[in-house]
Coordinates of C-alpha atoms and ligand atoms in Angstrom, one line a residue:
Chain A
M1 CA 32.2 -48.7 27.4
T2 CA 35.4 -48.0 25.7
G3 CA 38.5 -46.8 27.5
R4 CA 38.2 -43.3 26.1
Q5 CA 34.7 -42.9 27.2
L6 CA 35.7 -44.0 30.7
W7 CA 38.3 -41.3 30.9
S8 CA 35.9 -38.7 29.6
W9 CA 33.4 -39.6 32.3
L10 CA 36.0 -39.6 34.9
A11 CA 37.2 -36.1 33.9
V12 CA 33.6 -34.8 34.0
A13 CA 33.0 -36.4 37.4
L14 CA 36.2 -35.0 38.9
G15 CA 35.3 -31.5 37.5
G16 CA 31.9 -31.8 38.9
L17 CA 33.1 -32.8 42.4
Y18 CA 35.7 -30.0 42.4
F19 CA 32.9 -27.6 41.6
L20 CA 30.1 -29.1 43.7
L21 CA 31.8 -30.2 46.9
P22 CA 32.6 -26.8 48.3
L23 CA 29.0 -25.7 47.5
V24 CA 27.5 -28.7 49.2
G25 CA 29.8 -28.2 52.2
M26 CA 28.9 -24.5 52.4
F27 CA 25.2 -25.2 52.1
D28 CA 25.4 -28.0 54.7
F29 CA 27.2 -25.7 57.1
S30 CA 24.7 -22.9 56.6
M31 CA 21.9 -25.2 57.7
R32 CA 23.5 -26.0 61.1
M33 CA 22.9 -22.8 63.0
Q34 CA 20.5 -24.5 65.4
R35 CA 22.4 -27.2 67.2
G36 CA 21.3 -30.7 66.4
V37 CA 18.7 -29.8 63.7
Y38 CA 18.9 -28.9 60.1
S39 CA 17.2 -25.6 59.6
F40 CA 17.0 -22.4 57.6
Q41 CA 17.7 -20.4 60.8
A42 CA 20.8 -18.7 59.4
Y43 CA 18.8 -17.6 56.3
R44 CA 16.1 -16.2 58.5
V45 CA 18.5 -14.2 60.5
V46 CA 20.3 -12.9 57.4
L47 CA 17.1 -12.0 55.5
A48 CA 15.7 -10.2 58.6
D49 CA 18.8 -8.1 59.1
P50 CA 18.0 -4.5 58.2
Q51 CA 21.6 -4.1 57.2
F52 CA 21.1 -6.8 54.7
Q53 CA 17.9 -5.3 53.3
Q54 CA 19.5 -1.9 53.0
T55 CA 22.8 -2.9 51.4
F56 CA 21.1 -5.4 49.1
G57 CA 18.5 -2.9 48.0
Y58 CA 21.2 -0.4 47.4
S59 CA 23.2 -2.8 45.3
V60 CA 20.2 -3.9 43.3
A61 CA 19.3 -0.3 42.5
L62 CA 22.9 0.4 41.5
A63 CA 23.0 -2.7 39.3
L64 CA 19.9 -1.6 37.5
L65 CA 21.3 1.9 36.9
T66 CA 24.6 0.3 35.7
I67 CA 22.6 -1.7 33.2
I68 CA 20.8 1.3 31.9
L69 CA 24.0 3.3 31.6
G70 CA 25.7 0.3 29.9
I71 CA 22.9 0.0 27.4
L72 CA 22.9 3.7 26.6
L73 CA 26.7 3.5 26.2
V74 CA 27.2 0.2 24.4
V75 CA 24.2 -0.2 22.0
P76 CA 24.7 3.0 20.0
T77 CA 28.5 2.5 20.1
A78 CA 28.4 -1.1 18.9
Y79 CA 25.7 -0.1 16.3
F80 CA 27.6 2.8 14.7
V81 CA 30.9 0.9 14.8
R82 CA 29.3 -1.9 12.9
L83 CA 27.3 0.3 10.5
R84 CA 29.8 3.1 9.8
F85 CA 33.3 2.3 11.1
P86 CA 33.8 -1.4 10.8
G87 CA 37.5 -0.7 10.6
L88 CA 37.4 0.4 14.2
R89 CA 35.9 -2.8 15.6
P90 CA 39.2 -4.4 16.7
A91 CA 40.2 -1.2 18.5
I92 CA 36.9 -0.9 20.2
E93 CA 36.9 -4.5 21.1
F94 CA 40.3 -4.2 22.6
I95 CA 39.3 -1.2 24.7
T96 CA 36.2 -3.0 26.0
L97 CA 38.4 -5.9 27.1
L98 CA 40.7 -3.7 29.1
P99 CA 38.7 -3.9 32.3
L100 CA 39.4 -7.7 32.3
V101 CA 43.1 -7.0 32.1
I102 CA 43.5 -4.0 34.4
P103 CA 42.6 -4.9 38.0
P104 CA 39.6 -2.9 39.5
I105 CA 41.9 -1.7 42.2
V106 CA 44.0 0.2 39.7
I107 CA 40.9 1.8 38.2
V108 CA 39.5 2.8 41.6
F109 CA 42.8 4.3 42.7
G110 CA 42.9 6.2 39.5
Y111 CA 39.4 7.5 40.2
I112 CA 40.4 8.5 43.7
R113 CA 43.4 10.4 42.5
I114 CA 41.6 12.2 39.8
Y115 CA 38.4 13.0 41.6
N116 CA 39.6 13.5 45.2
T117 CA 38.4 16.4 47.3
S118 CA 41.2 18.7 46.3
S119 CA 40.8 18.1 42.6
V120 CA 38.9 20.2 40.0
L121 CA 36.0 17.7 40.0
P122 CA 35.8 16.6 43.7
L123 CA 33.3 13.7 43.1
T124 CA 34.5 11.7 46.1
G125 CA 33.6 14.5 48.4
S126 CA 29.8 14.2 48.1
W127 CA 27.3 11.4 48.4
W128 CA 26.0 12.0 44.9
G129 CA 29.5 12.3 43.5
T130 CA 30.6 9.0 45.0
N131 CA 27.6 7.2 43.7
I132 CA 28.1 8.6 40.2
L133 CA 31.7 7.5 40.4
L134 CA 30.7 4.0 41.5
L135 CA 28.1 3.8 38.7
C136 CA 30.7 4.8 36.1
G137 CA 33.2 2.4 37.5
Y138 CA 30.7 -0.5 37.4
A139 CA 29.7 0.5 33.8
V140 CA 33.4 0.1 32.9
L141 CA 33.6 -3.3 34.7
S142 CA 30.5 -4.5 32.7
L143 CA 31.9 -3.3 29.4
P144 CA 33.5 -6.6 28.3
Y145 CA 30.3 -8.5 28.8
M146 CA 27.9 -5.9 27.6
Y147 CA 29.8 -5.0 24.4
R148 CA 30.5 -8.6 23.4
S149 CA 26.9 -9.7 23.9
V150 CA 25.4 -6.7 22.1
D151 CA 27.9 -7.0 19.2
T152 CA 27.1 -10.7 18.8
G153 CA 23.4 -9.8 18.8
L154 CA 24.0 -7.2 16.1
R155 CA 25.7 -9.7 14.0
T156 CA 22.5 -11.8 13.7
I157 CA 20.5 -9.1 12.1
D158 CA 21.1 -7.2 8.9
I159 CA 21.5 -3.8 10.5
A160 CA 22.5 -2.0 7.3
S161 CA 19.3 -3.0 5.5
L162 CA 17.1 -2.5 8.5
T163 CA 18.6 0.9 9.1
E164 CA 18.0 1.9 5.5
A165 CA 14.5 0.6 5.5
A166 CA 13.7 2.6 8.5
Q167 CA 15.4 5.7 7.1
S168 CA 13.4 5.5 3.8
L169 CA 10.3 5.4 6.0
G170 CA 11.3 8.7 7.5
A171 CA 12.9 7.5 10.8
G172 CA 15.8 9.4 12.5
W173 CA 18.6 7.9 14.5
A174 CA 17.0 8.0 17.9
R175 CA 13.9 6.1 16.6
I176 CA 16.0 3.6 14.6
L177 CA 18.0 2.8 17.7
A178 CA 15.0 2.6 20.1
V179 CA 12.4 1.0 17.9
V180 CA 14.4 -1.1 15.4
I181 CA 17.9 -1.9 16.8
L182 CA 17.4 -2.3 20.5
P183 CA 14.3 -4.6 20.4
N184 CA 16.1 -6.9 18.0
V185 CA 19.2 -7.2 20.1
F186 CA 17.1 -7.3 23.3
V187 CA 17.9 -10.9 24.1
S188 CA 21.7 -10.2 23.8
V189 CA 21.3 -7.0 25.8
L190 CA 19.5 -9.0 28.5
S191 CA 22.3 -11.6 28.7
G192 CA 24.8 -8.7 29.1
A193 CA 22.5 -7.1 31.6
F194 CA 22.3 -10.2 33.8
L195 CA 26.0 -10.7 33.8
T196 CA 26.3 -7.0 34.8
F197 CA 23.8 -7.6 37.6
A198 CA 25.8 -10.5 38.9
I199 CA 29.0 -8.6 38.9
V200 CA 27.6 -5.5 40.5
I201 CA 25.7 -7.3 43.3
G202 CA 28.8 -8.9 44.7
E203 CA 31.4 -6.2 43.9
Y204 CA 33.7 -5.4 46.8
V205 CA 36.9 -3.5 45.8
F206 CA 35.2 -0.4 44.3
A207 CA 32.6 -0.1 47.0
A208 CA 35.1 -0.6 49.9
L209 CA 37.7 1.9 48.6
L210 CA 35.0 4.5 47.8
N211 CA 33.6 3.8 51.3
V212 CA 30.1 2.8 50.1
N213 CA 27.8 0.5 52.1
S214 CA 26.8 -1.9 49.4
F215 CA 26.2 -5.6 49.4
G216 CA 29.8 -6.6 48.7
P217 CA 31.3 -5.0 51.8
Y218 CA 28.4 -6.2 53.9
M219 CA 29.2 -9.8 52.9
V220 CA 32.8 -9.3 53.8
W221 CA 31.9 -7.7 57.1
M222 CA 29.6 -10.6 57.9
G223 CA 32.3 -13.1 57.0
G224 CA 34.6 -11.5 59.6
N225 CA 32.1 -11.3 62.4
R226 CA 29.6 -14.2 62.2
A227 CA 29.8 -17.9 61.9
Y228 CA 26.8 -19.4 60.0
E229 CA 25.3 -16.4 58.4
P230 CA 28.2 -15.8 55.9
S231 CA 27.6 -19.2 54.4
A232 CA 23.9 -18.5 54.1
L233 CA 24.7 -15.2 52.5
A234 CA 27.2 -16.9 50.1
V235 CA 24.5 -19.4 49.1
V236 CA 22.0 -16.5 48.5
A237 CA 24.5 -14.6 46.4
F238 CA 25.3 -17.7 44.5
A239 CA 21.7 -18.4 43.9
I240 CA 21.2 -14.9 42.6
T241 CA 24.0 -15.3 40.1
W242 CA 22.6 -18.6 38.9
A243 CA 19.2 -17.3 38.7
C244 CA 20.6 -14.6 36.4
M245 CA 22.2 -17.3 34.2
G246 CA 19.0 -19.2 34.2
L247 CA 17.1 -16.1 33.1
I248 CA 19.5 -15.5 30.3
Q249 CA 18.7 -19.0 29.0
L250 CA 15.0 -18.6 29.5
F251 CA 14.8 -15.3 27.6
T252 CA 17.0 -16.6 24.8
R253 CA 14.7 -19.5 24.3
F254 CA 11.3 -18.0 24.8
S255 CA 11.6 -14.6 23.2
K256 CA 8.4 -13.6 21.4
F257 CA 9.9 -13.4 17.9
S258 CA 13.0 -15.3 16.8
T259 CA 15.7 -13.4 14.9
A260 CA 17.7 -16.6 14.6
R261 CA 14.9 -18.4 12.6
R262 CA 14.7 -16.5 9.3
Chain B
M1 CA 11.9 18.8 -16.7
S2 CA 11.0 15.3 -15.7
F3 CA 9.3 14.3 -12.4
L4 CA 12.4 12.5 -11.2
D5 CA 15.5 14.1 -12.7
I6 CA 18.9 12.5 -12.4
R7 CA 21.6 14.7 -13.9
H8 CA 25.3 13.9 -14.5
L9 CA 25.5 11.6 -11.5
Q10 CA 29.0 10.4 -10.7
K11 CA 30.3 8.2 -7.9
S12 CA 33.8 7.1 -7.0
F13 CA 34.8 4.8 -4.2
G14 CA 38.4 5.9 -3.7
A15 CA 40.1 5.8 -7.1
H16 CA 37.4 3.4 -8.4
R17 CA 34.8 5.2 -10.6
V18 CA 31.7 3.2 -10.3
V19 CA 29.1 5.5 -11.9
K20 CA 30.2 7.8 -14.8
D21 CA 28.0 10.6 -15.9
F22 CA 24.6 9.0 -15.5
T23 CA 21.7 11.2 -16.7
L24 CA 18.0 10.1 -16.8
G25 CA 14.7 11.8 -16.6
I26 CA 11.7 9.8 -15.5
D27 CA 8.1 10.9 -15.9
K28 CA 5.5 10.8 -13.2
G29 CA 4.0 7.3 -13.0
E30 CA 6.6 5.8 -15.2
F31 CA 8.2 2.4 -14.5
V32 CA 11.9 2.3 -15.4
S33 CA 14.2 -0.7 -15.0
F34 CA 17.9 -0.6 -14.6
L35 CA 19.3 -3.7 -16.3
G36 CA 22.9 -4.7 -16.3
P37 CA 25.5 -7.3 -15.2
S38 CA 26.7 -7.6 -11.6
G39 CA 28.9 -4.7 -10.5
C40 CA 27.8 -2.3 -13.2
G41 CA 26.6 0.3 -10.7
K42 CA 22.8 -0.2 -10.7
T43 CA 22.5 -0.4 -6.9
T44 CA 24.9 2.6 -6.5
V45 CA 22.7 4.8 -8.7
L46 CA 19.6 3.7 -6.9
R47 CA 21.2 4.4 -3.5
M48 CA 22.1 7.9 -4.6
V49 CA 18.5 8.5 -5.7
G50 CA 17.4 7.1 -2.3
G51 CA 19.8 9.3 -0.4
F52 CA 21.8 6.4 1.1
E53 CA 24.9 7.3 -0.8
A54 CA 26.2 10.8 -1.6
P55 CA 27.1 11.4 -5.2
T56 CA 30.7 12.5 -6.0
S57 CA 29.0 15.0 -8.4
G58 CA 25.7 15.5 -10.1
A59 CA 22.2 16.2 -8.9
V60 CA 18.9 14.5 -8.2
S61 CA 15.6 16.3 -8.1
I62 CA 12.1 15.2 -7.5
D63 CA 9.1 17.2 -8.8
G64 CA 11.4 20.2 -9.3
R65 CA 12.9 20.1 -5.8
D66 CA 16.7 19.4 -5.7
V67 CA 17.0 16.6 -3.1
T68 CA 20.7 15.9 -3.6
A69 CA 21.7 17.2 -0.2
L70 CA 18.6 15.8 1.6
P71 CA 19.1 12.9 4.0
A72 CA 17.3 9.6 3.1
N73 CA 14.6 10.0 5.8
R74 CA 13.4 13.3 4.4
R75 CA 13.1 12.3 0.7
K76 CA 9.7 10.6 0.7
I77 CA 11.1 7.7 -1.2
G78 CA 9.9 4.1 -0.7
M79 CA 12.5 1.4 -0.8
V80 CA 12.2 -2.4 -1.3
F81 CA 15.3 -4.5 -0.7
Q82 CA 16.4 -7.9 -2.0
S83 CA 16.6 -9.1 1.6
Y84 CA 13.1 -7.8 2.4
A85 CA 14.5 -6.0 5.5
L86 CA 11.3 -6.3 7.5
F87 CA 11.6 -5.4 11.1
P88 CA 11.7 -8.8 12.8
N89 CA 10.4 -7.5 16.1
L90 CA 7.2 -6.0 14.6
T91 CA 4.1 -7.7 13.3
V92 CA 3.1 -7.4 9.7
A93 CA 0.7 -4.6 10.5
E94 CA 3.2 -2.7 12.6
N95 CA 5.8 -3.1 9.8
V96 CA 3.3 -1.6 7.3
G97 CA 2.3 1.1 9.7
F98 CA 5.9 2.1 10.6
G99 CA 6.2 5.0 8.2
L100 CA 2.8 6.3 9.1
K101 CA 3.7 6.2 12.8
V102 CA 6.9 8.1 12.1
A103 CA 4.9 10.7 10.2
G104 CA 2.8 11.1 13.4
Q105 CA -0.5 9.9 12.1
G106 CA -3.3 8.9 14.5
K107 CA -4.0 5.3 15.5
A108 CA -7.3 5.0 13.6
E109 CA -5.8 6.6 10.5
I110 CA -2.9 4.1 10.6
A111 CA -5.1 1.1 11.1
R112 CA -7.3 2.2 8.2
R113 CA -4.3 2.6 5.9
V114 CA -2.6 -0.6 7.0
A115 CA -5.8 -2.6 6.3
E116 CA -6.0 -0.9 2.9
M117 CA -2.4 -1.8 2.1
L118 CA -2.8 -5.4 3.2
E119 CA -5.8 -5.7 1.0
L120 CA -3.8 -4.3 -1.9
I121 CA -1.1 -7.0 -1.5
G122 CA -3.7 -9.7 -1.0
L123 CA -2.8 -10.6 2.6
P124 CA -5.6 -9.0 4.6
Q125 CA -5.6 -11.7 7.3
L126 CA -1.9 -11.8 8.1
G127 CA -1.6 -8.5 10.0
S128 CA -0.8 -10.1 13.3
R129 CA 1.9 -12.4 12.1
Y130 CA 5.6 -11.8 12.6
P131 CA 7.9 -11.7 9.5
F132 CA 9.5 -15.1 10.3
Q133 CA 6.1 -16.7 10.1
L134 CA 5.8 -15.7 6.4
S135 CA 7.1 -17.2 3.2
G136 CA 9.7 -15.2 1.2
G137 CA 7.0 -14.1 -1.3
Q138 CA 4.7 -12.9 1.4
Q139 CA 7.5 -11.1 3.2
Q140 CA 8.4 -9.2 0.0
R141 CA 4.7 -8.2 -0.5
V142 CA 4.7 -6.9 3.0
A143 CA 7.9 -5.0 2.3
L144 CA 6.2 -3.5 -0.7
A145 CA 3.1 -2.5 1.3
R146 CA 5.4 -1.0 4.0
A147 CA 7.2 1.1 1.4
L148 CA 4.0 2.3 -0.2
A149 CA 1.9 3.0 2.9
P150 CA 3.3 6.5 3.6
R151 CA 2.5 7.5 0.0
P152 CA 6.0 8.1 -1.2
E153 CA 6.7 10.1 -4.3
V154 CA 9.1 7.6 -5.8
L155 CA 9.4 3.8 -5.3
L156 CA 12.8 2.1 -5.6
L157 CA 13.2 -1.6 -5.8
D158 CA 16.6 -3.3 -5.7
E159 CA 16.3 -6.8 -7.1
P160 CA 13.2 -7.5 -5.0
L161 CA 12.6 -10.8 -6.7
S162 CA 16.1 -12.3 -6.7
A163 CA 15.7 -14.2 -3.5
L164 CA 12.5 -15.9 -4.6
D165 CA 11.9 -19.1 -6.6
A166 CA 11.0 -18.9 -10.3
K167 CA 7.2 -19.4 -10.0
I168 CA 6.7 -16.8 -7.3
R169 CA 9.0 -14.4 -9.1
V170 CA 6.7 -14.3 -12.2
S171 CA 3.5 -13.9 -10.2
L172 CA 5.0 -11.3 -7.9
R173 CA 6.4 -9.3 -10.8
D174 CA 3.0 -9.1 -12.4
E175 CA 1.5 -8.0 -9.1
I176 CA 4.2 -5.3 -8.5
R177 CA 3.4 -3.9 -11.9
R178 CA -0.4 -4.0 -11.3
I179 CA 0.0 -2.2 -8.0
Q180 CA 2.4 0.3 -9.5
R181 CA -0.1 1.1 -12.3
D182 CA -3.0 1.3 -9.8
L183 CA -1.2 3.8 -7.7
G184 CA 0.5 5.6 -10.6
I185 CA 3.7 5.7 -8.6
T186 CA 7.0 6.6 -10.3
T187 CA 9.2 3.6 -10.0
I188 CA 12.8 2.4 -10.5
F189 CA 13.3 -1.3 -10.6
V190 CA 16.8 -2.8 -10.5
T191 CA 17.4 -6.2 -11.9
H192 CA 19.9 -8.3 -13.7
D193 CA 17.2 -10.4 -15.2
Q194 CA 16.4 -9.2 -18.7
E195 CA 13.1 -11.0 -18.9
E196 CA 11.9 -9.1 -15.8
A197 CA 13.1 -5.8 -17.2
L198 CA 11.6 -6.3 -20.6
S199 CA 8.2 -7.6 -19.4
M200 CA 7.6 -5.0 -16.7
S201 CA 9.0 -1.7 -17.8
D202 CA 7.8 1.3 -19.6
R203 CA 11.5 2.0 -20.3
V204 CA 14.7 0.1 -19.7
V205 CA 18.1 1.5 -18.9
V206 CA 20.8 -0.9 -19.9
M207 CA 23.9 -0.2 -17.8
H208 CA 27.4 -1.3 -18.4
Q209 CA 30.5 -0.3 -16.4
G210 CA 28.8 2.7 -14.7
V211 CA 27.4 4.1 -17.9
A212 CA 23.8 4.0 -19.3
D213 CA 24.5 2.3 -22.7
Q214 CA 21.0 2.6 -23.9
I215 CA 17.7 4.0 -22.6
G216 CA 14.6 3.0 -24.4
T217 CA 11.4 1.0 -24.5
P218 CA 11.7 -2.8 -24.2
F219 CA 10.8 -2.9 -27.9
E220 CA 13.6 -0.5 -28.9
I221 CA 16.2 -2.1 -26.6
Y222 CA 15.5 -5.6 -28.0
N223 CA 15.1 -4.8 -31.6
R224 CA 17.4 -1.9 -32.1
P225 CA 20.3 -2.3 -29.6
A226 CA 22.5 0.7 -29.7
T227 CA 25.7 -0.9 -28.7
R228 CA 27.3 -4.3 -29.0
F229 CA 27.1 -4.7 -25.2
V230 CA 23.3 -4.1 -25.2
A231 CA 22.8 -6.5 -28.1
E232 CA 24.8 -9.3 -26.4
F233 CA 23.4 -8.7 -23.0
V234 CA 19.7 -8.5 -23.9
G235 CA 18.4 -11.7 -25.5
T236 CA 20.4 -14.3 -27.3
L237 CA 22.2 -13.3 -30.4
N238 CA 24.1 -14.8 -33.4
L239 CA 27.2 -12.9 -34.3
I240 CA 28.2 -13.5 -37.9
D241 CA 31.3 -12.3 -39.7
A242 CA 30.8 -10.7 -43.1
D243 CA 33.1 -9.0 -45.7
L244 CA 32.5 -5.4 -46.4
V245 CA 32.2 -4.7 -50.1
D246 CA 30.9 -1.1 -50.2
A247 CA 30.4 0.6 -46.9
A248 CA 28.4 3.6 -48.0
A249 CA 26.0 1.5 -50.1
G250 CA 25.8 -1.2 -47.4
H251 CA 27.0 -4.0 -49.8
I252 CA 28.4 -7.0 -48.0
R253 CA 29.1 -10.7 -48.5
L254 CA 27.6 -13.0 -45.9
A255 CA 29.0 -16.5 -46.1
G256 CA 29.8 -15.9 -49.7
V257 CA 26.3 -14.6 -50.5
P258 CA 26.0 -10.9 -51.6
V259 CA 23.6 -8.9 -49.3
T260 CA 22.6 -5.3 -49.3
L261 CA 21.9 -3.8 -45.9
D262 CA 19.2 -1.1 -45.5
R263 CA 21.7 1.4 -44.1
A264 CA 25.3 2.3 -44.4
S265 CA 27.9 0.2 -42.5
P266 CA 30.9 1.6 -40.6
G267 CA 34.3 0.5 -41.8
R268 CA 36.1 0.3 -45.1
A269 CA 35.8 -2.0 -48.1
G270 CA 37.6 -5.3 -47.7
E271 CA 37.3 -5.3 -43.8
R272 CA 35.5 -8.0 -41.9
I273 CA 32.6 -6.8 -39.8
S274 CA 30.3 -8.4 -37.3
L275 CA 26.6 -8.6 -37.8
A276 CA 24.1 -9.6 -35.1
L277 CA 21.0 -11.6 -35.7
R278 CA 18.3 -12.8 -33.2
P279 CA 17.6 -16.5 -33.4
E280 CA 13.8 -16.0 -33.8
T281 CA 14.3 -14.0 -37.0
V282 CA 15.9 -16.9 -38.8
T283 CA 13.7 -19.5 -40.5
L284 CA 14.4 -23.1 -41.1
G285 CA 13.9 -23.7 -44.9
R286 CA 13.3 -21.1 -47.6
G287 CA 10.6 -18.4 -47.3
G288 CA 11.9 -16.5 -44.3
G289 CA 13.3 -13.6 -46.3
D290 CA 15.6 -12.5 -49.1
I291 CA 18.8 -14.2 -47.8
V292 CA 19.1 -17.9 -48.2
L293 CA 22.1 -19.8 -46.8
P294 CA 22.7 -23.6 -47.3
G295 CA 24.1 -25.6 -44.3
R296 CA 23.8 -28.6 -42.1
I297 CA 22.1 -29.2 -38.7
A298 CA 24.7 -29.2 -36.0
E299 CA 22.8 -29.1 -32.7
V300 CA 19.2 -29.5 -31.6
H301 CA 18.0 -28.2 -28.2
F302 CA 14.4 -29.0 -27.3
L303 CA 13.2 -26.2 -25.0
G304 CA 9.5 -27.1 -24.8
P305 CA 7.5 -24.5 -26.7
V306 CA 10.5 -23.7 -29.0
I307 CA 13.3 -25.8 -30.5
R308 CA 16.7 -24.1 -30.8
V309 CA 18.6 -25.4 -33.8
R310 CA 22.2 -24.6 -34.6
V311 CA 23.1 -24.8 -38.3
S312 CA 26.6 -24.8 -39.6
V313 CA 26.6 -22.7 -42.7
E314 CA 28.4 -23.9 -45.8
G315 CA 30.3 -20.6 -46.3
G316 CA 31.7 -20.8 -42.7
G317 CA 30.4 -20.1 -39.2
S318 CA 27.2 -21.2 -37.6
I319 CA 23.8 -19.7 -36.8
A320 CA 21.3 -20.5 -34.1
L321 CA 17.6 -20.2 -34.9
D322 CA 14.4 -20.9 -33.1
T323 CA 11.4 -22.8 -34.5
F324 CA 8.1 -23.5 -32.7
N325 CA 7.5 -27.0 -31.5
Q326 CA 4.7 -28.8 -33.2
A327 CA 3.4 -32.0 -31.7
D328 CA 2.8 -33.6 -35.1
R329 CA 6.3 -32.9 -36.4
L330 CA 9.5 -34.5 -35.2
P331 CA 12.5 -32.2 -34.4
P332 CA 15.2 -31.8 -37.2
L333 CA 17.8 -34.5 -37.3
I334 CA 21.5 -33.7 -36.6
G335 CA 23.6 -33.8 -39.8
A336 CA 20.6 -33.3 -42.2
P337 CA 21.2 -30.7 -45.0
V338 CA 19.0 -27.6 -44.7
D339 CA 18.5 -24.2 -46.1
I340 CA 18.0 -21.3 -43.7
S341 CA 16.6 -17.9 -44.6
M342 CA 16.3 -14.4 -43.2
S343 CA 15.6 -10.9 -44.1
H344 CA 18.3 -8.3 -44.5
R345 CA 16.2 -6.0 -42.4
D346 CA 16.9 -8.1 -39.3
L347 CA 20.7 -7.9 -39.6
L348 CA 22.0 -5.6 -37.0
V349 CA 25.2 -3.7 -37.6
L350 CA 26.8 -3.1 -34.2
A351 CA 28.9 -0.2 -33.2
A352 CA 32.0 -1.6 -31.7
Ligands
ATP1 N1 30.7 1.0 -0.4 C1 31.5 0.7 -1.4 N2 32.8 0.8 -1.4 C2 33.6 0.5 -2.4 N3 33.2 0.0 -3.6 C3 31.8 -0.2 -3.7 C4 30.9 0.1 -2.6 N4 29.7 -0.1 -3.1 C5 29.8 -0.6 -4.3 N5 31.1 -0.7 -4.7 C6 31.6 -1.1 -6.0 O1 30.9 -0.4 -7.0 C7 30.6 -1.3 -8.1 C8 29.2 -1.2 -8.4 O2 28.4 -1.8 -7.4 P1 26.9 -1.9 -7.4 O3 26.5 -2.5 -6.1 O4 26.3 -0.6 -7.7 O5 26.7 -3.0 -8.5 P2 25.3 -3.6 -9.0 O6 25.1 -3.2 -10.5 O7 24.2 -3.3 -8.1 O8 25.7 -5.2 -9.0 P3 24.8 -6.4 -8.5 O9 23.9 -6.8 -9.7 O10 25.8 -7.4 -8.2 O11 24.0 -6.0 -7.3 C9 31.1 -2.7 -7.7 O12 32.4 -2.8 -8.4 C10 31.3 -2.6 -6.2 O13 32.4 -3.4 -5.9
MG2 MG1 23.0 -4.4 -6.7

């Protein structure tokens, strides 16, 4: 083994340790709820907690709605920008990156200021309004991931020709988007969707400040009040995130038709 | 009025005028090719007919209806693209049935028509495949079937064979022509391949810098080119300088030999003019016509069925000619003295 290889391996090993050690420690800790034995007791307690079921279910539902809203927002936008206004692409790309630059707390304070109970549109005053606000906020948070993955997907197909082919066969915009464009960027949409899912499931700032009982605040509450369960919860949340990543890989590889191979 | 009527079509992109006053009438069932070099505006005209590009001025009408303002999806025009543009997420059958589904036809009706179309293009067993599982030639056939399935009034093809290799190109062009004849569908075929245009078309439109230089049958285009551009672009050509002796009477001197043309020539006595001559109208040896020029063999290119010979003429200049290859006769030797002969009727006087 040459010196250079040695250093490379060392760097990889150090990185791996940095990443894995806390995980292993946390997992180890989460298994020690019952004194003296290794067990999944903490997980049983967590999963059986009605609070967990309720907040988790709520967050999953919200994540799915966010994904749908994101798709409805991003796919047509990215498509028309590519097809008709390619000059606008840098501007749109910049806008979609803003949520990464502006902290969520700024956005949510802005929301609260604009939509508070004494405003013209008092969304924060009602259950429905708060949920809609949260949904819109999450759609904004997911923009950078959604837009980039959809835009990358659009690049792999010849949208101009496909659009014209569909038009010459009589199709209108709605049909072109739903039947021709969306299915062909579906894998990209999915990868954006899984990232969105992972973000929304664990999100804390928006939910806490809008006073919504979702999974994020529940995790924080757990962390402040219990010993072993938070670790179990963290492992569960972590597993969900990784399952999402795995699913992205899976769908990318085993999609029914391949747009990459042409 | 013609079935497909294109009147005074113009198109500018910014300050760049890409199509200038393009007028053409196409009869029902006619097959017309647009032939021209890259960037001459063929695709732009086609896209204006298809409704994908709005003309700066001018009008398009189909069967008496003005469609200039109609969007592409309401024109009933079938389109075939160079890049096939099959929908990658749909099977062959779903691709072919797409237009029928859009038109709201029933499942059974669609299935019947799809089967009929797949039969027509000779791929009846490939309905359940996806486009990426087909060869380029098969994909383009499917694209043709897809365009024809909803029974469009006009079929537009934009260099449909350019992405295919030579053998398939020839067989597919025969097939496109056969299908077009069977269905009697009015067709515009864009190509920059003159062989394709000449062999397939009822009429050819030779385009040059946004203008239709000449519109005519392949026979007319090849044998009576209207402009110098058409003559040079279609087929190979000898350009020979000659001295004008009497313009009105058509008297000239060609490499020192006096010749009388069968029509008047433009220009004034004493000027030098250019004459064009197809290589296949020149004969090696005497007996090919009334004009005989002595010279020497300069180049010999063996092309298989024909041998192209370049002869440097004694009076100056050189002329290329084609002779048929014969297995029992050796090709001419470079440097050998020869006479070449031609008829004055084959000399083309080109407008500048
Ligand atoms: N959308 C556009 N914007 C600006 N210029 C364009 C546009 N489309 C075409 N052009 C210009 O118009 C001219 C004609 O283009 P067109 O595509 O019609 O040529 P073509 O004859 O089809 O050439 P080719 O054989 O290469 O396909 C070209 O100079 C091209 O650059
Ligand atoms: Mg073109």
